[in-house]
CSV table of C-alpha atoms in Angstrom, one decimal:
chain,number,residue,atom,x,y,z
A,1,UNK,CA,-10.0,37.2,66.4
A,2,UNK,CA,-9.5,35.9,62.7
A,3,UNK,CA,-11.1,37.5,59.8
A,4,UNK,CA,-13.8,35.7,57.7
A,5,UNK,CA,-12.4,34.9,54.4
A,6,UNK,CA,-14.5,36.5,51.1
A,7,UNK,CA,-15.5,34.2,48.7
A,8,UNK,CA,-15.8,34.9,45.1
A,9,UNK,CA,-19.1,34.2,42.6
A,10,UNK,CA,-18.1,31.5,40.2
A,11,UNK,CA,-19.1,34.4,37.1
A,12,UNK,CA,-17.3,37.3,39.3
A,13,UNK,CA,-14.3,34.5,39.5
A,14,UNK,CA,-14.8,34.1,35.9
A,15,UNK,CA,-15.0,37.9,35.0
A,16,UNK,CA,-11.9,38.3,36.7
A,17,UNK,CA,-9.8,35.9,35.0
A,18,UNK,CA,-11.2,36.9,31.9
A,19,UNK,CA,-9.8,40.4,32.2
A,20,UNK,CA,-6.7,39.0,33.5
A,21,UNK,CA,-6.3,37.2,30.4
A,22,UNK,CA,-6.4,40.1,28.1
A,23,UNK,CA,-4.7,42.8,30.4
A,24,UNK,CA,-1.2,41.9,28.2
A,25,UNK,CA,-3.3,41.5,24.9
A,26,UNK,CA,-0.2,41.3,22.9
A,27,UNK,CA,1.7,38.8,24.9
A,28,UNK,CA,-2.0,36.5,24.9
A,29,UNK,CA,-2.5,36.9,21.4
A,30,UNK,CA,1.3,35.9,20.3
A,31,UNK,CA,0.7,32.9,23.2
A,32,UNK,CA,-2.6,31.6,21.2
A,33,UNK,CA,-0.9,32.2,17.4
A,34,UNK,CA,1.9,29.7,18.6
A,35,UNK,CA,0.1,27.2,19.8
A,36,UNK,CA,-2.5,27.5,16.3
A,37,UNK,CA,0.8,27.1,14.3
A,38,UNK,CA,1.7,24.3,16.3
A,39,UNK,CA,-1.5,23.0,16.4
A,40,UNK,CA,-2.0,23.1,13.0
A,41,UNK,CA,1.7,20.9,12.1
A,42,UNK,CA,0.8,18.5,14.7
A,43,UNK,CA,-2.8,17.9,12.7
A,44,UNK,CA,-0.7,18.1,9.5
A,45,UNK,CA,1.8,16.1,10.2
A,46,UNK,CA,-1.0,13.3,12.2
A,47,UNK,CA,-3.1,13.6,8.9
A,48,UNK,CA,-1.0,13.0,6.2
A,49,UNK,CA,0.3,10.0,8.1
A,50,UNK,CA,-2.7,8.5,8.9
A,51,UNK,CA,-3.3,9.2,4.8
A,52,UNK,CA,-0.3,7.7,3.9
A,53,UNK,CA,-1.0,4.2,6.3
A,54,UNK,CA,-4.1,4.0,5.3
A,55,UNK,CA,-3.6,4.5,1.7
A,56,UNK,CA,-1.3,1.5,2.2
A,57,UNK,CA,-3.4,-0.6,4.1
A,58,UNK,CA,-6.2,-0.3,1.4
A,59,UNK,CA,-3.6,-0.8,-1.3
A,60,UNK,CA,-2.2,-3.9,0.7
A,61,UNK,CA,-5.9,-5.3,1.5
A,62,UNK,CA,-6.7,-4.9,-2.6
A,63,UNK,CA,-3.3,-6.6,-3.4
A,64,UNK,CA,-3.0,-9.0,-0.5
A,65,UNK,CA,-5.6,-11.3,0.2
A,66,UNK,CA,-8.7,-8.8,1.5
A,67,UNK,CA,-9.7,-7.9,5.2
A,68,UNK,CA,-10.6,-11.0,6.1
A,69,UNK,CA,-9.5,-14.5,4.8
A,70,UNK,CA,-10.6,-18.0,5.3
A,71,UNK,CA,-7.3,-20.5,4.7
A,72,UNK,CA,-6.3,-23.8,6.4
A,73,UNK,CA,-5.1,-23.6,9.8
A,74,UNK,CA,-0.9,-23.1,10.6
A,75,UNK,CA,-0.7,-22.1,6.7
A,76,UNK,CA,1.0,-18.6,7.7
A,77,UNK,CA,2.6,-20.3,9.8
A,78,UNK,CA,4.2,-23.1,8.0
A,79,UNK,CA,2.9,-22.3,4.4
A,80,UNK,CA,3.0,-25.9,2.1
A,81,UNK,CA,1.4,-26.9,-1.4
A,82,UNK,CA,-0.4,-29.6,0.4
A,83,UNK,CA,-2.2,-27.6,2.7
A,84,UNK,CA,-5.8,-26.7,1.2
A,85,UNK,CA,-9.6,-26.5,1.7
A,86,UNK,CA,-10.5,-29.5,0.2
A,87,UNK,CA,-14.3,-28.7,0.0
A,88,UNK,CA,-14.2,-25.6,-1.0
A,89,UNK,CA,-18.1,-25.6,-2.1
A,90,UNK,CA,-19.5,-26.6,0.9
A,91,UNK,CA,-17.7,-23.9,2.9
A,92,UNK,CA,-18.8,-21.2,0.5
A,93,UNK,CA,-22.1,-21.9,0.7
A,94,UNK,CA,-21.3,-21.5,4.6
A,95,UNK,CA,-20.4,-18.0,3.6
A,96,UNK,CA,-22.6,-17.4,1.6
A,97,UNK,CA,-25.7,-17.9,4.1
A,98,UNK,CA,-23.8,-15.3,5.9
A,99,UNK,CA,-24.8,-12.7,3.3
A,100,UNK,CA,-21.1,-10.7,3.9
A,101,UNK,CA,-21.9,-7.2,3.1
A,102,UNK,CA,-18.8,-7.5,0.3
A,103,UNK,CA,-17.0,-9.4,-1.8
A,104,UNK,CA,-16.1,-13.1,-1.6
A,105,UNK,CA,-13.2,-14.4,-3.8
A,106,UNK,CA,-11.6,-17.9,-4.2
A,107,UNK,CA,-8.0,-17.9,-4.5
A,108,UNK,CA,-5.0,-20.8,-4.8
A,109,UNK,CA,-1.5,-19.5,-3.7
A,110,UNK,CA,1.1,-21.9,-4.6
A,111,UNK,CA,5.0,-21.6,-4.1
A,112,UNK,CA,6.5,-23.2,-7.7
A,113,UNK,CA,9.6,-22.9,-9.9
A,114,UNK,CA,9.1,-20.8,-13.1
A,115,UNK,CA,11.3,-22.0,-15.8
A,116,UNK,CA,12.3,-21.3,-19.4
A,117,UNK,CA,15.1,-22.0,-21.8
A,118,UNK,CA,16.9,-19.3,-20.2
A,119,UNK,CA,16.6,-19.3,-16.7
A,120,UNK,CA,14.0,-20.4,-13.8
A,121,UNK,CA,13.4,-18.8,-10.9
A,122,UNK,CA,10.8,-19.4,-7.9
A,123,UNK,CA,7.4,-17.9,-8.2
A,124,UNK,CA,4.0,-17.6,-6.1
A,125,UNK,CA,1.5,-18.9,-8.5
A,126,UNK,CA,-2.0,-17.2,-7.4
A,127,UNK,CA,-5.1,-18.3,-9.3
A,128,UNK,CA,-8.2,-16.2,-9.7
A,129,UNK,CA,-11.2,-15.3,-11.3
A,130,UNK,CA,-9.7,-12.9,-14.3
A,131,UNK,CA,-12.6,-10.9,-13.9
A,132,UNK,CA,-14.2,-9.6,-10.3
A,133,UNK,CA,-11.1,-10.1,-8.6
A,134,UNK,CA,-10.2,-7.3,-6.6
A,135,UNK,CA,-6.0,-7.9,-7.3
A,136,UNK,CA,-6.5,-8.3,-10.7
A,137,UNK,CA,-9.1,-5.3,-10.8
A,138,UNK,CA,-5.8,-3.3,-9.0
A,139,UNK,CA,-3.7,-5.0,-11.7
A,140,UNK,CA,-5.5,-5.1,-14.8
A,141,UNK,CA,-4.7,-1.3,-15.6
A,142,UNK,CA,-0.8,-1.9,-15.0
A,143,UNK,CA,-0.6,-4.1,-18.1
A,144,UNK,CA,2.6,-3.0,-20.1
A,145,UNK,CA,2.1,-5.6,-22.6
A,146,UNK,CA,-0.1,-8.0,-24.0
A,147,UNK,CA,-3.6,-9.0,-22.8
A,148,UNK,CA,-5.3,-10.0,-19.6
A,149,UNK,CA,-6.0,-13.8,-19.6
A,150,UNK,CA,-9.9,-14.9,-19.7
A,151,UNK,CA,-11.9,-17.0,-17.7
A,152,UNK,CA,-11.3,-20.4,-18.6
A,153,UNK,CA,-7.8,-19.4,-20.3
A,154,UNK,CA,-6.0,-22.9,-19.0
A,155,UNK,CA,-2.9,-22.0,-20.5
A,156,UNK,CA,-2.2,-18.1,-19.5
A,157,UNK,CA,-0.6,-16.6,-17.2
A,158,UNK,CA,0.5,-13.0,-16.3
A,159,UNK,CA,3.8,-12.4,-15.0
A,160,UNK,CA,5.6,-9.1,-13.5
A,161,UNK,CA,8.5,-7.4,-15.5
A,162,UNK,CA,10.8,-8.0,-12.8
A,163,UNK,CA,10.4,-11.6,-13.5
A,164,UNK,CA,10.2,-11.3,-17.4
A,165,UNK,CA,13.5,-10.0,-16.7
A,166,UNK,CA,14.9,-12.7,-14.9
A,167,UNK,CA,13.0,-15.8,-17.4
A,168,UNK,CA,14.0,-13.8,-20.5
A,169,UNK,CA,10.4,-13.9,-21.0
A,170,UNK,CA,7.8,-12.2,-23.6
A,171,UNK,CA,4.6,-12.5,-25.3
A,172,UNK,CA,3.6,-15.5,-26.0
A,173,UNK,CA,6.9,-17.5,-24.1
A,174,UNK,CA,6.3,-20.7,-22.9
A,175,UNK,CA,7.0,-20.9,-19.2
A,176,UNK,CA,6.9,-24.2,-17.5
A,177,UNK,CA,5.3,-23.9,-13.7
A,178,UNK,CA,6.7,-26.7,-11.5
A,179,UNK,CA,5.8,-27.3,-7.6
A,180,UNK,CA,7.0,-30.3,-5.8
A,181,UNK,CA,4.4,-33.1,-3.9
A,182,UNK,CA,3.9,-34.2,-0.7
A,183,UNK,CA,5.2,-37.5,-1.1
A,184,UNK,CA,8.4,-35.6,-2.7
A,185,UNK,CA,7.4,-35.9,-6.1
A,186,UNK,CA,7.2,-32.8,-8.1
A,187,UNK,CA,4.3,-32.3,-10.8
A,188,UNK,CA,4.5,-29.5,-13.6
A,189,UNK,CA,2.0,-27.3,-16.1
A,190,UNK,CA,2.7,-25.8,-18.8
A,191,UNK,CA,1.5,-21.9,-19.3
A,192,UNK,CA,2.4,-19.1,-21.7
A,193,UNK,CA,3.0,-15.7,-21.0
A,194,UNK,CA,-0.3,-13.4,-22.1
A,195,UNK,CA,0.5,-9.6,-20.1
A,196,UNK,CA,3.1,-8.9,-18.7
A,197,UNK,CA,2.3,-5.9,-15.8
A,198,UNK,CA,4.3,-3.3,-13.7
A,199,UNK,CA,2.5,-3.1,-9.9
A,200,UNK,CA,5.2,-0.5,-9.1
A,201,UNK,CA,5.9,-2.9,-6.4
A,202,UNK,CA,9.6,-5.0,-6.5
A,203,UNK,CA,8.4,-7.6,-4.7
A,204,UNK,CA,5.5,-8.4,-6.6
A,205,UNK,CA,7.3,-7.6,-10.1
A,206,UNK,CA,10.0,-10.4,-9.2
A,207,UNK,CA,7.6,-13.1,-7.6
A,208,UNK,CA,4.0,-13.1,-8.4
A,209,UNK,CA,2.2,-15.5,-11.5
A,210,UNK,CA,-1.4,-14.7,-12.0
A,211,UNK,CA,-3.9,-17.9,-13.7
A,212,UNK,CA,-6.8,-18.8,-13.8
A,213,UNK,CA,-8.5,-20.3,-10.8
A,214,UNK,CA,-8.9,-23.7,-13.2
A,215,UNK,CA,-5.0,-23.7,-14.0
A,216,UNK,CA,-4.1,-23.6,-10.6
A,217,UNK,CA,-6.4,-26.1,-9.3
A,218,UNK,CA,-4.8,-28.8,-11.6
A,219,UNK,CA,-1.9,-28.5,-8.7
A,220,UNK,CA,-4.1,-29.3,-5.6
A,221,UNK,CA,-5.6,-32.1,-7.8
A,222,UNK,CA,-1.9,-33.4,-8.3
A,223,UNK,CA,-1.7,-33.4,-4.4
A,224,UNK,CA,-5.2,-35.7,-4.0
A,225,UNK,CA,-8.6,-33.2,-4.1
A,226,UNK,CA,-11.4,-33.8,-5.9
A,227,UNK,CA,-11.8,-31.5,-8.4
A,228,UNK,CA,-15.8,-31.5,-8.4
A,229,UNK,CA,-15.5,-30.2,-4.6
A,230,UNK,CA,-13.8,-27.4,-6.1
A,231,UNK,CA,-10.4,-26.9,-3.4
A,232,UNK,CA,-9.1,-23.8,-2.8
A,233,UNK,CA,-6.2,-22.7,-0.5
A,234,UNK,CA,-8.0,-19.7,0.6
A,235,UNK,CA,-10.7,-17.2,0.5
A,236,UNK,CA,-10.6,-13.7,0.1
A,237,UNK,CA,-13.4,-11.6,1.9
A,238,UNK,CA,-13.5,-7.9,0.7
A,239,UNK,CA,-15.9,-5.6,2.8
A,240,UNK,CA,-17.8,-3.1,1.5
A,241,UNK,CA,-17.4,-1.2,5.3
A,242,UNK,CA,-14.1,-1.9,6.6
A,243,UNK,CA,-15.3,-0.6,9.8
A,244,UNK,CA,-17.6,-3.5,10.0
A,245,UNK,CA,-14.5,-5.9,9.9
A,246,UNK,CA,-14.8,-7.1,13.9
A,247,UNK,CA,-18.7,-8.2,13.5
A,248,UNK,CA,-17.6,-10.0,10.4
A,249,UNK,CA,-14.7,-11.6,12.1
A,250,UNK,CA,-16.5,-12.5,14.9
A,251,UNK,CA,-19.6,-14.3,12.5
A,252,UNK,CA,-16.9,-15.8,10.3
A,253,UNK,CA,-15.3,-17.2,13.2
A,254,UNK,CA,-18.8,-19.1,14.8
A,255,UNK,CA,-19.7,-20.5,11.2
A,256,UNK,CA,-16.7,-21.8,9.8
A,257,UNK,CA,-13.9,-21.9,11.7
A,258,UNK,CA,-12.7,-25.6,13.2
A,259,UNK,CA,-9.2,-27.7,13.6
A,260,UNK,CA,-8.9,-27.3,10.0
A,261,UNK,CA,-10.3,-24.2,9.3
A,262,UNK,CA,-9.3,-20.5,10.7
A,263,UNK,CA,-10.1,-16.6,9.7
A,264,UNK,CA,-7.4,-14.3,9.6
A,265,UNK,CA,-7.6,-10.5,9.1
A,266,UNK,CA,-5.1,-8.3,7.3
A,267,UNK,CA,-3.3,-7.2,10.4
A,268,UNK,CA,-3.1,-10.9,11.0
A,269,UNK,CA,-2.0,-12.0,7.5
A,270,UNK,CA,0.1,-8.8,7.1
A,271,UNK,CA,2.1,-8.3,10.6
A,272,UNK,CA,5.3,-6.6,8.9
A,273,UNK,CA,3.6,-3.9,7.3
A,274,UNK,CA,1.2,-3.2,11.0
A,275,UNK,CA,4.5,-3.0,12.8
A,276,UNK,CA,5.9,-0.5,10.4
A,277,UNK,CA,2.8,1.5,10.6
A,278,UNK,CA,3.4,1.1,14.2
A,279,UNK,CA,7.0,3.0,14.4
A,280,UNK,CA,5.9,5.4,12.0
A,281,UNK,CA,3.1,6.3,14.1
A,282,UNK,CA,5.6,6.6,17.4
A,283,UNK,CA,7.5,9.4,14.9
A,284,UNK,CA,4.8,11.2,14.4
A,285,UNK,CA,3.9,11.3,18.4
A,286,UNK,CA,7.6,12.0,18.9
A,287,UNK,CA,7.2,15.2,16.7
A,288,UNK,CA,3.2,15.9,18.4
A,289,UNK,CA,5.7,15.6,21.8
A,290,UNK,CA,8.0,18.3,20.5
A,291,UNK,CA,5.0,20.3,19.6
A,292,UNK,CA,3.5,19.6,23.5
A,293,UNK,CA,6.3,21.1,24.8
A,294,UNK,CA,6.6,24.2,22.6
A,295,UNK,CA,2.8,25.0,24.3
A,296,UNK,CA,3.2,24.1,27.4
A,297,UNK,CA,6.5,26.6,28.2
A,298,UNK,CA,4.0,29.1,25.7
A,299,UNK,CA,1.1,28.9,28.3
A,300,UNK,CA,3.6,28.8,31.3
A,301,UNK,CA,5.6,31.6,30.2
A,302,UNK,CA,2.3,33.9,29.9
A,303,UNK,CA,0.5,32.9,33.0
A,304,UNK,CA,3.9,32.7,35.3
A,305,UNK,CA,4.7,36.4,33.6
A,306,UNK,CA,1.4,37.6,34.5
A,307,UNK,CA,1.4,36.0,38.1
A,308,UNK,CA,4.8,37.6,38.7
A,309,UNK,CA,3.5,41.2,37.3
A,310,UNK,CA,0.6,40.9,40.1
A,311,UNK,CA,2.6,39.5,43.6
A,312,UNK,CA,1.1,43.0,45.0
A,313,UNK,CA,-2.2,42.9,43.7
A,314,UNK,CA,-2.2,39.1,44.7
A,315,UNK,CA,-1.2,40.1,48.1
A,316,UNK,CA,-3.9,43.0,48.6
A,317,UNK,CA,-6.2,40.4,47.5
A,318,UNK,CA,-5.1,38.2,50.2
A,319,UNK,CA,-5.2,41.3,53.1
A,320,UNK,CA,-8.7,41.6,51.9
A,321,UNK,CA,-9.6,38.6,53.0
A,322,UNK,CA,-9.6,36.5,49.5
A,323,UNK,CA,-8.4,32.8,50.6
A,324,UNK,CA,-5.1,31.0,49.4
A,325,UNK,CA,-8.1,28.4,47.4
A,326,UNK,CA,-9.9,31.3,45.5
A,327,UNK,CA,-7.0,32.9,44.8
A,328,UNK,CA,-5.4,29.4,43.6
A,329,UNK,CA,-8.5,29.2,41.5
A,330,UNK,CA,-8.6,32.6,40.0
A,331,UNK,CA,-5.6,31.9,38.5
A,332,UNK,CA,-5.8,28.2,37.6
A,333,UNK,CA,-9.7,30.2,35.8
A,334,UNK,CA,-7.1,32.1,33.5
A,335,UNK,CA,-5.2,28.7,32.7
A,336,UNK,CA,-8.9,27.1,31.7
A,337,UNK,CA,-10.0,29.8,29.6
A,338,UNK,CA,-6.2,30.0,28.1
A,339,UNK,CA,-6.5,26.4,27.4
A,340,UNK,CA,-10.2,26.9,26.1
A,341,UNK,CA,-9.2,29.8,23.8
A,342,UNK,CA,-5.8,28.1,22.3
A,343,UNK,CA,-7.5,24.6,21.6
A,344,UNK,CA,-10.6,27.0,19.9
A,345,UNK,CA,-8.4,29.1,17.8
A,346,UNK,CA,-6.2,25.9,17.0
A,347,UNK,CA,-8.6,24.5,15.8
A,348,UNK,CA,-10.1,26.8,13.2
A,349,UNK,CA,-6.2,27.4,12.1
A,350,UNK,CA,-5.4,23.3,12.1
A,351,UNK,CA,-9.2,22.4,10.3
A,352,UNK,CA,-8.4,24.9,8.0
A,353,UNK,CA,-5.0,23.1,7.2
A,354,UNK,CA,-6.6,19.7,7.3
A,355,UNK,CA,-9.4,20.7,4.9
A,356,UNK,CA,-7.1,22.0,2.3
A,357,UNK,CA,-5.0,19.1,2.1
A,358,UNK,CA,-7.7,16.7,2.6
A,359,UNK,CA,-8.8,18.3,-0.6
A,360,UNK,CA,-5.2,18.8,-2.6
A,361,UNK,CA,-3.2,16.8,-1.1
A,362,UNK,CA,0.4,16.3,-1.6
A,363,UNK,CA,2.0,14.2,-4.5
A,364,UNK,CA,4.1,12.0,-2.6
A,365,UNK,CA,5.2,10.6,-5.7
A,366,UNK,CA,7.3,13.7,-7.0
A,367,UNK,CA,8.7,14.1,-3.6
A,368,UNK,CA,10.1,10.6,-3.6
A,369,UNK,CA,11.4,10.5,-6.7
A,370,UNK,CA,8.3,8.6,-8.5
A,371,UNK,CA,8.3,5.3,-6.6
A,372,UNK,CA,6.1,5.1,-3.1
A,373,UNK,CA,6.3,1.2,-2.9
A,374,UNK,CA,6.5,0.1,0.9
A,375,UNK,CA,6.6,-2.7,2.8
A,376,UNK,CA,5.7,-5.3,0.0
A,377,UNK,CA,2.8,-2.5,-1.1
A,378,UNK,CA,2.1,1.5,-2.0
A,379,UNK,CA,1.4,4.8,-1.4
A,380,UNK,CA,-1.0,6.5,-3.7
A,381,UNK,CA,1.2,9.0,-5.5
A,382,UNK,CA,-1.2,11.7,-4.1
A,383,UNK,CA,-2.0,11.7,-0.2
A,384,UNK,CA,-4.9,13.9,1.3
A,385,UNK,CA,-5.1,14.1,4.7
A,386,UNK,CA,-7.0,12.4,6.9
A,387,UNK,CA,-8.4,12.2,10.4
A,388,UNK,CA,-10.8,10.0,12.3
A,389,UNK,CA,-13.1,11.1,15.2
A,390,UNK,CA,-10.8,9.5,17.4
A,391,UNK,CA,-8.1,11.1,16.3
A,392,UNK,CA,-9.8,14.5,16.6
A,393,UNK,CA,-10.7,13.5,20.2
A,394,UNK,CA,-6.9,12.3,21.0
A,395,UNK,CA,-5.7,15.4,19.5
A,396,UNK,CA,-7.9,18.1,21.4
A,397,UNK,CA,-7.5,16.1,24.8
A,398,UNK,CA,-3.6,16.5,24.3
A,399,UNK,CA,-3.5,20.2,23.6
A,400,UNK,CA,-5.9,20.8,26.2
A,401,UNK,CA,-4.5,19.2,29.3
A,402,UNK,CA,-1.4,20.3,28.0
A,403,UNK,CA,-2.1,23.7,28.1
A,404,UNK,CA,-4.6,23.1,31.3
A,405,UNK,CA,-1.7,21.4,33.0
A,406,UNK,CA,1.1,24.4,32.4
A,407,UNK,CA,-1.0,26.7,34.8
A,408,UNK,CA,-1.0,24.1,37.3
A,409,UNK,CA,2.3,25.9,38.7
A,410,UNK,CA,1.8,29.6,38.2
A,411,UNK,CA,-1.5,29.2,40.3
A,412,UNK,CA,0.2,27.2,43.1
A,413,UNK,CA,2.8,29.9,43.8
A,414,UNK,CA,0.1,32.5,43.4
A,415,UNK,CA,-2.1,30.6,46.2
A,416,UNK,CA,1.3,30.7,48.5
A,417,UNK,CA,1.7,34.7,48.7
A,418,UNK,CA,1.6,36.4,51.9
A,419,UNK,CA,0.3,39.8,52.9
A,420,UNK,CA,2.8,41.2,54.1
A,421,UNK,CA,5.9,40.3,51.9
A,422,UNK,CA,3.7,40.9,48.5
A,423,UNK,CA,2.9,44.7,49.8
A,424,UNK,CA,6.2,45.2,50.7
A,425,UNK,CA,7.4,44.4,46.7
């Protein structure tokens, strides 16, 4: 005649494993400090990269060419002098009606030869409004010498002193700006040097001539617009919520866009410095991995021990009646309320970690040696931490089923003890 199994209350099953849990309070509690330590480096270590990253994006997006921009279509692609918006006032008035919750700058990017008496060297020539511009609101305060040209200046330009270096260039140096024609010919202006800045950035320092919008328009007139329709090459949209950027994309797209016509964002425009932030992501999961591991042979070593310590008490449990799928769940209980516990006490230890940094920070710029120029960009010299609801959501999920997942095994062989072997131990 077989014996009717006893089943156990969900609270008694929850009582039980409860006590369980703290019968070894010192090995529990050294358990949950482990896992808050290594809790709190993963979220360190996850914050102050997604600081850094995103200190370079919004550095990039303020030097580059804004989160989203309107140019001629293939441009990245096959960039060219003769490849503009011709009308560039009708298609701002397109934006415009938009009402873009930001900023909307006109730009001309041209590739040219920068020459002097001493040297010449080729440039990107980028005019833009000297005033409201978001790159030259970045680069206004990097002046090293001289002035910042003025609206209307048809003559200045600003140069880096990477490339003062190369044209032997100062003050006041006449620097003749040359870009060849479609037709093959080459057409030339004449500017003089009125600041000369230091981004911090090489790339910039060696390459980049700033003018006025007007200056650099004489180039696309060379190459056939119209002046009075105002061409551009591009234009630069800055959003006041760069959260907003997909419903911006997407409106952008559906009023202006056409065989001639197509809007980029920066991950678009700036593919090198999204695949760097990509492998520097997959380091900092590599070391989150490392940290995984750490808690997972924590949580098994303390619910294995305890299982072990209790193949008698299991096994009475058993000749009582108590079936292999409560007893499978009494112990799997203690893994839940292990994993509840060490994800709880994490994260007080690991928001305590984040809110400190996220409020002091760390200067990066002492660490590497006063330069934090990156991928054609920078760091802030101080990064604070920083961490997104969805990273807050990624990182709980991880420590939990990790530490959920480790008691998978001590409860299984729990479930498989047999009366009569576990009374005899």
């Amino acid at each position: 005649m077989s014996r009717p199994h006893s089943h156990l209350p969900l609270g008694m099953l929850v009582m039980l494993s409860w006590r369980n849990i703290w019968r070894h309070r010192r090995r529990t509690l050294i358990t949950l400090s482990s896992i808050a330590i290594g809790f709190a480096l993963a979220v360190l270590m996850i914050g102050l990269g997604d600081g850094a990253h995103n200190s370079m994006i919004r550095n990039a997006i303020k030097l580059g060419e804004g989160h989203l921009t309107v140019q001629p279509r293939g441009y990245i692609e096959a960039p060219a002098n003769h490849k503009y918006l011709a009308d560039g006032t009708t298609l701002l008035e397109r934006i415009d009606r938009l009402h873009v919750a930001g900023r909307v700058e006109p730009r001309i990017s041209l590739q040219i030869l920068a020459s002097t008496a001493s040297n010449s060297v080729g440039a990107g020539l980028e005019g833009l409004s000297p005033l409201g511009d978001q790159r030259a609101d970045l680069l206004r305060p990097q002046l090293v010498d001289g002035a910042w040209i003025e609206p209307g200046d048809l003559r200045g330009i600003l140069i880096g002193d990477g490339m003062a270096g190369k044209l032997k260039a100062k003050i006041g140096s006449k620097v003749v700006l040359m870009a060849g024609k479609q037709g093959g010919d080459s057409q030339a202006q004449l500017g003089r040097v009125r600041g000369i800045f230091d981004s911090k950035v090489d790339e910039l320092d060696d390459y980049l001539i700033l003018s006025d919008i007007q200056l650099a328009r004489r180039f696309l007139v060379g190459e056939g617009a119209d002046p009075a329709l105002r061409p551009v090459t591009r234009f630069a949209l800055f959003l006041d919520d760069p959260d907003s950027l997909p419903e911006w994309k997407a409106e952008l797209k559906a009023a202006v866009e056409n065989d001639q016509v197509v809007v980029l964002d920066w991950r678009e425009m700036m593919p090198q410095l999204v695949q760097f932030i990509m492998v520097d992501d997959a380091g900092n999961y590599i070391f989150l991995v490392l940290i995984l591991i750490m808690v997972v042979f924590g949580i098994l070593n303390t619910v294995l021990m305890s299982v072990l310590e209790r193949t008698r008490e299991f096994g009475l449990l058993r000749a009582l009646g108590i079936s292999r799928y409560h007893l499978l769940w009494l112990v799997f209980c203690e893994s839940l309320l292990l994993s509840l516990l060490a994800v709880g006490i994490g994260w007080i230890v690991a928001g305590a970690v984040h809110l400190w940094f996220a409020n002091h920070g760390i200067d990066f710029a002492a660490l590497m040696g006063g330069s934090t120029e990156m991928m054609g960009t920078f760091m802030d010299p101080v990064i604070y931490t920083e961490l997104s609801g969805e990273r807050v959501l990624q990182l709980t999920l991880l420590i939990f089923a990790a530490t959920l997942g480790s008691g998978i095994y001590p409860a299984v062989k729990a479930s498989r003890v047999t009366p009569v072997e576990a009374l005899r131990t």
